[in-house]
Amino acid sequence: MRKLALSDEILLSIEKPARYIGNEVNMVKKDFNKVDIRFAMCFPDVYEIGMSHLGIQILYDMFNKRDDVYCERVYSPWLDLDKIMREQDIPLFALESQQPIKDFDFLGITIQYEMCYTNILQILDLSKIPLLAADRTEDDPIVIGGGPCAYNPEPLAPFFDLFYIGEGEMVYFELLDKYKENKANDGTRHTFLEMAAEIEGIYVPMFYDVTYHEDGTIRSFEPNHQNAKKIITKQLVMDISNTYYPDRPLVPFIKATQDRVVLEIQRGCIRGCRFCQAGSVYKPVRERDLDFLKEKAYNMLKNTGHEEISLSSLSSSDYSQLEGLINFLIDEFKGKGVNISLPSLRIDAFSLDVMSKVQDVRKSSLTFAPEAGSQRLRNVINKGLTEEVILNGAKLAFDGGWNRVKLYFMLGLPTETVSDMQGIALLSEKIAELYYQIPKDQRIGKVSVVASTSFFVPKPFTPFQWASMNTKEQFLSKAKIVNDKMKEMLNKKSLKYNWHEADVSVLEGLLARGDRRVADTILYAYRLGCIYDAWGESFDYDKWEQAIKATNIDMDFYITRERNTDEILPWDFIDVGVTKQFLKNEWKKAKKETVTPNCRMQCAGCGVAKFGGGVCFESKN
Amino acid sequence: MKVRIKFAKQGAMKFVGHLDIMRYFQKVMRRSDVDIAYSEGFSPHQKMSFAAPLGVGLTSRGEYFDIEVNSTESSKEMLRRMNETMVEGMEVIRYRLLPEDSKNAMSIVSEADYLVNFRKGKEPCSDLKNQFEQFMAQEQIEILKATKKSEVVVDIRPLIRSFEVRNDGIFLKLATGSENNLKPELVVDAFCEYLSVQRKPFDLLTERLELYGKNENGDPIPLEDFGVDLD
Ligand code: SF4
């Protein structure tokens, strides 16, 4: 039996010890002494969150298909264990072999959201790997970052040896082969990085220099090494029905956030919402084959024993074979005690019909994401959801027995006015009124309309990458405007309004569009004790403020300043396919409140057709 | 058809709590195609009930749960199928058909066997065998038990059905179940109090060995003996 890295005493004195023992169903077992490459795959958040992430499950399966590689997992120790590990000087370990991360060849970190940046430093620190790439030696693993936040890697640049820009399925094997080659040639860490820099999609931050203008904007961003590419091109999988996808995903013992089989039906999104980074960087839409999905659904349910299967994609309703897929799932699995969960469906007759088949109408709620309170602002953000569509959907649903509605909005969008904000309350009220038009004897109790707002954070590679972001004070006063208006509504007793924390959003804004200078702030905040910033109980804005001050970060420069479309943005050296010119046009159109049709209605010539597949070539087949 | 399943929980699995073990076995049923019966209603659940929860930190060689099945293969085949999908440390050791009118395991549990060991360096005294035998020779062993409102003095001596200080540890047969329930931890608490020594934290390594239920004559027999193997 494996020896655990932590003693019984420690495991019995912390919360949920099963986070740290590995041994889950479908865990891959190999002899770590008999492989050429040991890869530690990390999700820098607590186990239950990390284990719910599909991308890691895909890469874990893919890496371990190679006999010369053993891919293991590591997550952030929770605060209780973090403290004990520091006090007792226990090195961070991987779940499979329970061996120190420091002994691995690679530490791969998936970077899914900005608020996990200090957790990345926690992982390095507890692993006893120097936080700065420049300080690492031949004894340290190569630290590689990937995931959505790698599309602006600059605030993390000094902490990583390399970043991989693109979808995980693509170049890792080439990278691993180069690593073996370098090892066989008695190469050093540095010679490996030199070789890696030549691979498409690989960015080695130390091979680039940045200079700045007096006003703080970037003057130049240039390679300082001959192997480093001037432009890093995103790598993506074009045939996603003939690629890696696990048949035997890991099944955690403790309840993970995503305690079900996840079937990714397509990648990308045809709808060019102007605030959405995922929509932009995962373009173009690539659909998976129905037969591929059927087979995977069957295998994964069989091999995990999960009692639920969920479809995943940015906008499931746009999947062209949705009906066939859902009917298959219902026919095949519904009678076997398997629940089918269908997130992100557009509310219409079809979706209501399937929802009534797979979930308890009385217990479930309808979800709409209008994102903005008025049609004018929805045109600005290119969210093609009209009030009419929402009200029609709600009407159909109320007739079908639903009486709970959730609405999602953003505050702080470009060009927003007071009437846009008040529109959130007005739309909520209209939905409630619609319900009460149903004759009393046909209603099932009261309606509940819950409107939630998050604060808009501009993201790289969206048309709003140049936009001004609101301050905390602006955000909170906007939330108050919505809240006041809600209280004026006739049906206010049926309405509920929630808004997010503003502190976190502002910080997210700094990290999302930050440059290399922001790395000092992250390091400083970490040294002050910041970790788990995504968690309310441990987020400490005062410490962040202290770090921002100490590292001379001008929040106006990073947050409220509207960027000039001519300036060099920190992430300009990355080519995601969508051209800067397209984004500039979209930014202009946004200000003019002009919408851009989705990819299936009319190609907008965004630039990603150069990848040679997906929706861009659908009609031409 | 009612079926009783006996399993062992060893090694690192002792850190997985009771609720998670229940979820684990629900998934085992699906992975190994056990034709388990589901309840009616919109979100049907498996008909499965566990005999007695085992605390985190304890290993066991004799845990039980009952299920209802619509159909089944032989015990041997069912054990093979289930064990094929087990993780290290978990093993299914019996699969036995119960008479149709059986009460479920939880309602008949009356006793449990434990083997208690002190970790090295955490023993409360040097001549454990003597001391423990003297402790058990008392007519009454009173402990303070905290209830919701106050503390009451309980005599746990009658709840310790038998004991033996063996080479491999202290064997205890303790009253278990809804009526009377005594945990080995409490016996050790009382023993240390008797010795007038402070208990050391995390001093025990405890394994549950078997669970018993009362048969129609009121005699405790191992829960597995209520059923028969299927050929
Ligand atoms: S090139 Fe056209 S079809 Fe392809 S993703 Fe861009 S806008 Fe859509």
XYZ file of C-alpha atoms and ligand atoms in Angstrom, chain A residues 270 283-285 582 598-600 602-609 615-616, ligand 1:
26
model
C -21.030 31.578 -32.446
C -13.361 30.775 -31.635
C -14.323 29.227 -33.975
C -17.113 26.951 -32.831
C -11.755 43.151 -35.951
C -23.623 35.575 -35.134
C -21.353 33.284 -37.148
C -24.217 31.194 -38.513
C -23.353 35.926 -41.355
C -19.589 35.642 -40.995
C -18.166 38.833 -39.577
C -14.665 38.093 -40.826
C -13.110 38.008 -37.379
C -9.942 36.317 -38.587
C -10.129 32.828 -37.120
C -11.142 31.270 -40.430
C -18.260 27.027 -38.083
C -16.325 29.185 -40.538
S -14.392 33.898 -39.238
Fe -16.579 34.311 -39.352
S -17.618 32.354 -38.974
Fe -15.470 32.131 -38.338
S -15.538 32.611 -36.171
Fe -15.027 34.517 -37.191
S -16.985 35.514 -37.518
Fe -17.440 33.385 -36.994
